[in-house]
Coordinates of C-alpha atoms in Angstrom, one line a residue:
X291 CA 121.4 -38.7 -82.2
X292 CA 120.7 -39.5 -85.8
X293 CA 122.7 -37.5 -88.2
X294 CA 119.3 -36.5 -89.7
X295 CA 117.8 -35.3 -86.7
X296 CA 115.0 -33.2 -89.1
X297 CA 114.0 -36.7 -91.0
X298 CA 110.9 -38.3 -89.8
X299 CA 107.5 -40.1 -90.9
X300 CA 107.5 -38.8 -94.0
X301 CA 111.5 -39.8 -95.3
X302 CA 111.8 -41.9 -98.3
X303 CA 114.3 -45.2 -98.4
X304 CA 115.6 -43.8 -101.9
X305 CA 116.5 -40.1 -100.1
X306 CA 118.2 -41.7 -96.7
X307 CA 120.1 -44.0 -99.3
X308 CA 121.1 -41.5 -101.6
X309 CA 122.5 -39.3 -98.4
X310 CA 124.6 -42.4 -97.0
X311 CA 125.8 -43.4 -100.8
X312 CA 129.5 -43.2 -99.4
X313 CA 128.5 -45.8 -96.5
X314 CA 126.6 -48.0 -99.0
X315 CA 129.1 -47.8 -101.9
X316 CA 131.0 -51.2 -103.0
X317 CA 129.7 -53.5 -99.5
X318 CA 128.1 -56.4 -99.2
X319 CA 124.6 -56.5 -98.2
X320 CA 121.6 -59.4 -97.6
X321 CA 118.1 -58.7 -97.4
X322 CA 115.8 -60.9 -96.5
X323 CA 112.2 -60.9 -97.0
X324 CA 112.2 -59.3 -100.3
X325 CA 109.2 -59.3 -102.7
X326 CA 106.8 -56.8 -104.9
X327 CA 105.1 -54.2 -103.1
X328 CA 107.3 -55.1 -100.2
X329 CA 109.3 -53.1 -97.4
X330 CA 111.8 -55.7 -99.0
X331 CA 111.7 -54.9 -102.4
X332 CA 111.5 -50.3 -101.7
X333 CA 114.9 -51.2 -99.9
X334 CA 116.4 -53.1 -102.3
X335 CA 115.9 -50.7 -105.0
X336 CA 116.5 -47.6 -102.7
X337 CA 120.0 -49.4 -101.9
X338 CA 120.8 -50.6 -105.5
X339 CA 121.3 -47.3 -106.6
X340 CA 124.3 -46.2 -104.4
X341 CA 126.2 -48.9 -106.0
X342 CA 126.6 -51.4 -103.5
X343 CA 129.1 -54.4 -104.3
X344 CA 126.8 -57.4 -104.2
X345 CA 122.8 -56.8 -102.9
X346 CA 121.7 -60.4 -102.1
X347 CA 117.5 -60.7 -101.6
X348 CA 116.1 -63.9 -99.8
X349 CA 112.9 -64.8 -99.8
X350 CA 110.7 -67.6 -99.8
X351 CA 109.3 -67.7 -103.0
X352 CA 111.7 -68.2 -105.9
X353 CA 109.7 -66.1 -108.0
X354 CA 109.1 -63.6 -106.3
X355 CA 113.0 -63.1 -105.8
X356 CA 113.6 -63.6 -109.5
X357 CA 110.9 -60.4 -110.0
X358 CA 112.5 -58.2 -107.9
X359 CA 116.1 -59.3 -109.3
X360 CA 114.8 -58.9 -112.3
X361 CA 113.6 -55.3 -112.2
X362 CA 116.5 -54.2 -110.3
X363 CA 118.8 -55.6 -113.4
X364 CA 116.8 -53.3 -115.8
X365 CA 116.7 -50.1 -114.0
X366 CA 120.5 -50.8 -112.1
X367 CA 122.5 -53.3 -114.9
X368 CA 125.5 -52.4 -113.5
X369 CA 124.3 -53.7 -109.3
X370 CA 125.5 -57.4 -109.0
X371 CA 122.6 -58.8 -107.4
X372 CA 122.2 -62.3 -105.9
X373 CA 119.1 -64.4 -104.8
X374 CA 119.0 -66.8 -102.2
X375 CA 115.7 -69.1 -101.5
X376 CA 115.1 -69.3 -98.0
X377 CA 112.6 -70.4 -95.6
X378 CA 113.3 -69.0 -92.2
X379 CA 110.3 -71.6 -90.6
X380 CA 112.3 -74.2 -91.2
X381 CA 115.8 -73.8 -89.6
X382 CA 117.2 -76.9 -92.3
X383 CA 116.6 -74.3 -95.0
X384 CA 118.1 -71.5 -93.1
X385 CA 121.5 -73.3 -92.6
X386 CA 121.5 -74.1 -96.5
X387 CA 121.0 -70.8 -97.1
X388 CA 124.1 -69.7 -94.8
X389 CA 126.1 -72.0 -96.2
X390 CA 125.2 -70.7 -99.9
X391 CA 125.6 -66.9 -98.7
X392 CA 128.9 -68.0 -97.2
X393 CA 130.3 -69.6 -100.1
X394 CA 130.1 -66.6 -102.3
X395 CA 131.4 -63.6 -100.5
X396 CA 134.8 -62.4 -98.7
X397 CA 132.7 -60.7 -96.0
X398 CA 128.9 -59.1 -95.3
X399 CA 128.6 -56.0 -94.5
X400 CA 125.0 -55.1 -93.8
X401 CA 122.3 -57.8 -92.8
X402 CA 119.3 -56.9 -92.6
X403 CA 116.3 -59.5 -91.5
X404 CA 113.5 -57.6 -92.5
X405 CA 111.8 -61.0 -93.4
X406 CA 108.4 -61.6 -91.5
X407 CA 104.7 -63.2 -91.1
X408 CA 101.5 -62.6 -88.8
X409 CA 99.4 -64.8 -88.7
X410 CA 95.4 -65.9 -86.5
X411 CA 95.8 -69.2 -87.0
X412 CA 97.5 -71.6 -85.2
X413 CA 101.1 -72.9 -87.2
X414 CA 103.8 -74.7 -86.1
X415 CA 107.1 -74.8 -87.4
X416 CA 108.8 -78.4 -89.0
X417 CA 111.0 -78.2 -85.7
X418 CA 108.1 -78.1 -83.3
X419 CA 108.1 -74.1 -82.6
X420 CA 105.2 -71.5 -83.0
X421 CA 105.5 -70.3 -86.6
X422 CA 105.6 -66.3 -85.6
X423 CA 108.0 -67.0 -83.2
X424 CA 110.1 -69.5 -85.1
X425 CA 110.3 -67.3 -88.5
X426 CA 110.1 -64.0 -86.8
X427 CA 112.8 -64.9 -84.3
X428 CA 114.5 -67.8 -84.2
X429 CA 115.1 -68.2 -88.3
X430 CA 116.9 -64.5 -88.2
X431 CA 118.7 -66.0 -85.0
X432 CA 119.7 -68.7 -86.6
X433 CA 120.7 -67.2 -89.8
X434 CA 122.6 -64.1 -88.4
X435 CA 124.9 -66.4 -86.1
X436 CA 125.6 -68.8 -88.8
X437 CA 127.1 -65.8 -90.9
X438 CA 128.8 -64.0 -87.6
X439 CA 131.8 -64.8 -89.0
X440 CA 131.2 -62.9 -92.6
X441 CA 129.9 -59.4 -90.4
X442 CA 133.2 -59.6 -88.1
X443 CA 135.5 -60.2 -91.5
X444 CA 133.3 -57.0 -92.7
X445 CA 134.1 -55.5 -89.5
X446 CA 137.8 -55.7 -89.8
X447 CA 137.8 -54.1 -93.3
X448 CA 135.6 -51.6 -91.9
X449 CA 138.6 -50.9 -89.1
X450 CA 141.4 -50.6 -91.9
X451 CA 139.4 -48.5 -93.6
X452 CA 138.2 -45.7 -91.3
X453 CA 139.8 -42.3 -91.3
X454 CA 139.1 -41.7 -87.8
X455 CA 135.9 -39.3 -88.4
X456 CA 133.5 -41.8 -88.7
X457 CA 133.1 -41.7 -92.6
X458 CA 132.9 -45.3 -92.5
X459 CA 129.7 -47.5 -90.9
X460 CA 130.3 -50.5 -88.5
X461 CA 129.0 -53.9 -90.2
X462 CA 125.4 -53.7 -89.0
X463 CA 122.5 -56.1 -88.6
X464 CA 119.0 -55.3 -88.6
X465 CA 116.2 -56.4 -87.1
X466 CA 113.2 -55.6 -88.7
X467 CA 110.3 -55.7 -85.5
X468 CA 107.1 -53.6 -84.8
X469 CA 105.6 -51.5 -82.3
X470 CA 103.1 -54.6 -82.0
X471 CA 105.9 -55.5 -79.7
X472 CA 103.6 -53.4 -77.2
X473 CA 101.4 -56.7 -77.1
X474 CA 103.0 -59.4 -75.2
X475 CA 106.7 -59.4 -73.9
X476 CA 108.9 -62.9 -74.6
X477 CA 106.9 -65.5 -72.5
X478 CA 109.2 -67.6 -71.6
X479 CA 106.9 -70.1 -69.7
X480 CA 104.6 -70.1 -72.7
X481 CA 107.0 -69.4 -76.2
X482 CA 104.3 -71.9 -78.2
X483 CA 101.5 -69.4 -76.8
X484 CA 99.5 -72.1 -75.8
X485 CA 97.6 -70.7 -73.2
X486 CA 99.7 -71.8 -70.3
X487 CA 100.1 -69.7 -66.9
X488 CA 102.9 -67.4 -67.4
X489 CA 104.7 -64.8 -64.5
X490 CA 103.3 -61.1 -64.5
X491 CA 106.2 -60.0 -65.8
X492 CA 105.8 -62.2 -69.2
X493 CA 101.7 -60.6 -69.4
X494 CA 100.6 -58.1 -72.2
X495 CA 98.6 -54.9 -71.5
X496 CA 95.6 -55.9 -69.8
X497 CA 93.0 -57.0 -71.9
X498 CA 90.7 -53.6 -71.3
X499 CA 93.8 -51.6 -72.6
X500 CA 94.3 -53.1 -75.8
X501 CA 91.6 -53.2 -79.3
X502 CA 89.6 -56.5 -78.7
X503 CA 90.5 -57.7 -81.6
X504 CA 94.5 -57.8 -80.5
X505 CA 93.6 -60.4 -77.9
X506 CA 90.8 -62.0 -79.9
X507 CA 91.7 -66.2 -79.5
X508 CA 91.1 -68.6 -82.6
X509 CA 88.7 -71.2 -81.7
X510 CA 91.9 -73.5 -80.6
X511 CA 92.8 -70.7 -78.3
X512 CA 95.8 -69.3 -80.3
X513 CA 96.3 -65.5 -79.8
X514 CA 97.5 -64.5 -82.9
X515 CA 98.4 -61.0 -81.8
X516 CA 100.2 -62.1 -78.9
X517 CA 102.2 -64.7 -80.6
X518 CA 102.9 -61.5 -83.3
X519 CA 103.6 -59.0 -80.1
X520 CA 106.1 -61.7 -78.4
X521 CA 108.9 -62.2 -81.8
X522 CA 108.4 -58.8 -82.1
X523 CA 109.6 -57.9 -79.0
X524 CA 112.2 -61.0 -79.6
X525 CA 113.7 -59.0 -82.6
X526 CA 114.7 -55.9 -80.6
X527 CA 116.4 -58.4 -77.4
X528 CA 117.9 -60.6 -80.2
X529 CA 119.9 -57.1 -81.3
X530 CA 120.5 -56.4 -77.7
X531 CA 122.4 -59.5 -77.5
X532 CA 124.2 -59.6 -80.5
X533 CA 125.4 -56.2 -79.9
X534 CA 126.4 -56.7 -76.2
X535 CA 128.7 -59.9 -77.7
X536 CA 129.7 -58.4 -81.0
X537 CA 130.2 -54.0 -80.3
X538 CA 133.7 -54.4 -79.5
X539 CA 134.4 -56.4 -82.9
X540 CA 133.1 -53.9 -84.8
X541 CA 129.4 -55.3 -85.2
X542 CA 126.8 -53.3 -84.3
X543 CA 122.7 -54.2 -84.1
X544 CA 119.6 -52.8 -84.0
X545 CA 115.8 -53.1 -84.6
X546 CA 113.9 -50.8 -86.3
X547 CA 109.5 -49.9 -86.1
X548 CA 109.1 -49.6 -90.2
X549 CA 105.7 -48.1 -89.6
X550 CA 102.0 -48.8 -91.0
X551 CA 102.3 -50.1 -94.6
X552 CA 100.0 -52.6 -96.3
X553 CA 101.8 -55.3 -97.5
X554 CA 101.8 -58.8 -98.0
X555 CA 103.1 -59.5 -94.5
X556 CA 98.9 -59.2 -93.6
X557 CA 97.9 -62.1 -96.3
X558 CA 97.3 -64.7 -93.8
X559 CA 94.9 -62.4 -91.4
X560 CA 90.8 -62.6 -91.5
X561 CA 88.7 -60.0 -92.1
X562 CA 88.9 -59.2 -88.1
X563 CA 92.6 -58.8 -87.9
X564 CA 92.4 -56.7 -91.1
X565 CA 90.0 -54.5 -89.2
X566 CA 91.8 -54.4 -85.7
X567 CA 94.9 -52.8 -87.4
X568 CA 93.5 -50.6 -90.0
X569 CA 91.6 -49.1 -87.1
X570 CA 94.8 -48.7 -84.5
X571 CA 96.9 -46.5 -87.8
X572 CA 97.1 -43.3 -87.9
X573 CA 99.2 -42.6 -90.2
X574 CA 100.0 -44.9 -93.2
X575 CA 103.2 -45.1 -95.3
X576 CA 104.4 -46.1 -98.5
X577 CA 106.5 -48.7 -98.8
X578 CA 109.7 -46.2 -99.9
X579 CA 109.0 -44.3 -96.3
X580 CA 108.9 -47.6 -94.5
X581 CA 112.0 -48.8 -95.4
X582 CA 113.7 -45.5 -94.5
X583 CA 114.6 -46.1 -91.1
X584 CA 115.8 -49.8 -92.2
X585 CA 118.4 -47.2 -94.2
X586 CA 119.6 -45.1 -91.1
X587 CA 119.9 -47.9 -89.1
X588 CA 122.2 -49.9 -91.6
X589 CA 124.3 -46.8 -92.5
X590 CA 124.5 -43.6 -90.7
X591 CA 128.3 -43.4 -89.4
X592 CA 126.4 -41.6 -86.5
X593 CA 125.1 -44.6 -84.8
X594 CA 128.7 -45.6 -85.0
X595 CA 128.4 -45.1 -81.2
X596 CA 125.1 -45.5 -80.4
X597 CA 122.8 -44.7 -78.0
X598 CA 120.3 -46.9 -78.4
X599 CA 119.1 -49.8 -79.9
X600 CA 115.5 -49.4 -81.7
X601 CA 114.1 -46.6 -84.0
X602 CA 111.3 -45.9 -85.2
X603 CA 110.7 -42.8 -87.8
X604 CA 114.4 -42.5 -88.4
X605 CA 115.0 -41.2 -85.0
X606 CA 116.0 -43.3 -81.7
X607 CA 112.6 -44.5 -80.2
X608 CA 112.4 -46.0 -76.6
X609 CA 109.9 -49.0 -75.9
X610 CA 108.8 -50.8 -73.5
X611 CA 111.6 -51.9 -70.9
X612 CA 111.3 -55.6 -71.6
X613 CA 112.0 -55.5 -74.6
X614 CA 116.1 -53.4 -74.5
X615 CA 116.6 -55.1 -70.8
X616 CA 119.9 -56.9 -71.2
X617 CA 119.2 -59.7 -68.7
X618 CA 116.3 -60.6 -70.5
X619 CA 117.8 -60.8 -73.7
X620 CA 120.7 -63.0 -72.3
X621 CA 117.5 -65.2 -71.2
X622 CA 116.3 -65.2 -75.0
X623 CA 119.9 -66.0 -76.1
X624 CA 119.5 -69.4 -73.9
X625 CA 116.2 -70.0 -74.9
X626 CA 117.2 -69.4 -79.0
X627 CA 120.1 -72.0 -78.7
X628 CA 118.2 -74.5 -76.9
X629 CA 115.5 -74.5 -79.5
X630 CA 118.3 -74.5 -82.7
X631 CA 119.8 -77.3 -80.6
X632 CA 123.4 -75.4 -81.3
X633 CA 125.3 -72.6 -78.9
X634 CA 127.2 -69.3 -80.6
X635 CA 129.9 -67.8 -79.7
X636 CA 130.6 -65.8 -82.7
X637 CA 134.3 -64.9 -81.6
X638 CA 135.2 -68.3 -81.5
X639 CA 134.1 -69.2 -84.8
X640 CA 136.9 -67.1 -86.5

């Protein structure tokens, strides 16, 4: 259980920060994926305000960092910020940005790889990997290993400073998926989604139980949605793993469902795609209420033992088995270090 069992759809990033202020206060934090009108952006400023001892944003797009750093210097002068260029397609640009982040601080505390795209057309990354898959998944893989050694140095400051009642959070990473992860499991005979036969157990929904426009296929063939559905899915066994190799370090992961927000995460989708989601919403939030459970799941002291590994409204939410199935994400684990042509074992890099 959360230790805000009442907080739900409506919970704003600012309100779950300002309750956890103690857990946020003078650590070391990384968000990725930050921009205007962003999830990014509503959890940089809610965080900012509790004081925190370095926020670094990463994004893309140099100036869309430099806006957000920007405001956050004029209404927080006193937050060291720190921005960090990154393009998590291209997995040369994710180890520069590891090697920049790990250069300039003692430790990380909270990582949190909210960064994201969706996409209907066809893209493939500079390393030869779907682009959904590769930046949804395998960038955050990538990047999160590389700076194992920064969370487990957080960890042990964490350990000398805890009191024994859990005043103090485990280093943390978030993972920053979607319920779209109800579209497609990992297909693991088919990660490029191109069409190829794939084992039952690697099928989405059947076609007649999903909106036709989440299995509509780009004149190439590319399923869009499914591509989406699979890192997804990804995200939440990536944080399976991690925790399974990293708990007893005092590293702890998890993935969170932000919710239905319009941001710029949709700009690459046609009028179709547009369509096919606005229709499956119910209940749309703001991009302050989206990042909220982002918050619980990178501070509440009572997921210090948790008993789970996804939420979704700030609560614990279960999905679908294949996505929290251990020997399934040990499967991923293979499949991500084959494709960054490098194995982790985050222990032994210490």
């Amino acid at each position: 259980m959360t230790s805000h069992p009442d907080w739900g759809i409506r919970t704003k990033a600012t309100d779950a920060a300002r309750a956890f202020s103690s857990q946020i206060k003078d650590r070391y934090i990384l968000i990725t994926g930050v921009s205007r009108t962003s999830i990014g952006e509503a959890l940089a400023l809610a965080i900012a305000a509790q004081g925190p001892a370095l926020l670094i944003l990463a994004s893309r797009t140099r100036s869309r960092l430099d806006e957000v750093a920007a405001e956050i210097r004029s209404i927080r002068p006193s937050t060291a910020v720190m921005t960090v260029q990154v393009d998590l397609l291209s997995q040369d640009s994710v180890r520069r940005a590891a090697a920049q982040i790990s250069a300039a601080v003692p430790r990380l505390d909270v990582l949190v790889n909210n960064a994201g795209m969706v996409t209907q057309t066809r893209r493939t990354s500079p390393d030869g990997v779907e682009a959904q898959f590769a930046t949804n998944h395998l960038g955050p893989f990538l990047l999160t290993n590389l700076l194992a050694p920064k969370l487990l140095a957080a960890a042990g400051v964490v350990a000398a400073a805890a009191d024994g009642h859990g005043s103090v959070a485990s280093a943390r990473v978030v993972n920053v998926s979607s319920l779209g992860l109800r579209l497609s499991p990992v297909r693991f005979h088919d990660y490029n989604v191109e069409g190829k036969e794939v084992p039952p157990e690697e099928r989405g929904p059947p076609d007649d139980k999903v909106p036709k426009g989440f299995i509509a296929a780009s004149e190439d063939g590319y399923r869009g949605f499914v591509a989406y559905g699979q890192s997804k899915t990804a995200n939440v066994l990536f944080a399976v793993g991690l925790t399974e190799r990293l708990k007893g370090r005092g590293v702890l992961a998890f993935a969170v469902h932000p919710g239905s927000i319009w941001t710029n995460l949709s700009r690459d989708l046609n009028d179709e795609g547009y369509a096919t989601i606005a229709s499956t919403a119910k209940d749309w939030k703001s991009p302050d209420e989206g990042a909220s459970t982002i918050v619980v799941a990178a501070f509440d002291p009572a997921l210090n033992e948790p008993s789970g590994t996804f939420l979704s409204d700030c609560q614990y939410f279960e999905p679908p088995a294949y996505a929290t199935d251990p020997e399934i994400a040990e499967k991923l684990w293979s499949l991500s270090e084959e494709l960054v042509h490098e194995k982790f074992d985050p222990l032994s890099k210490l």
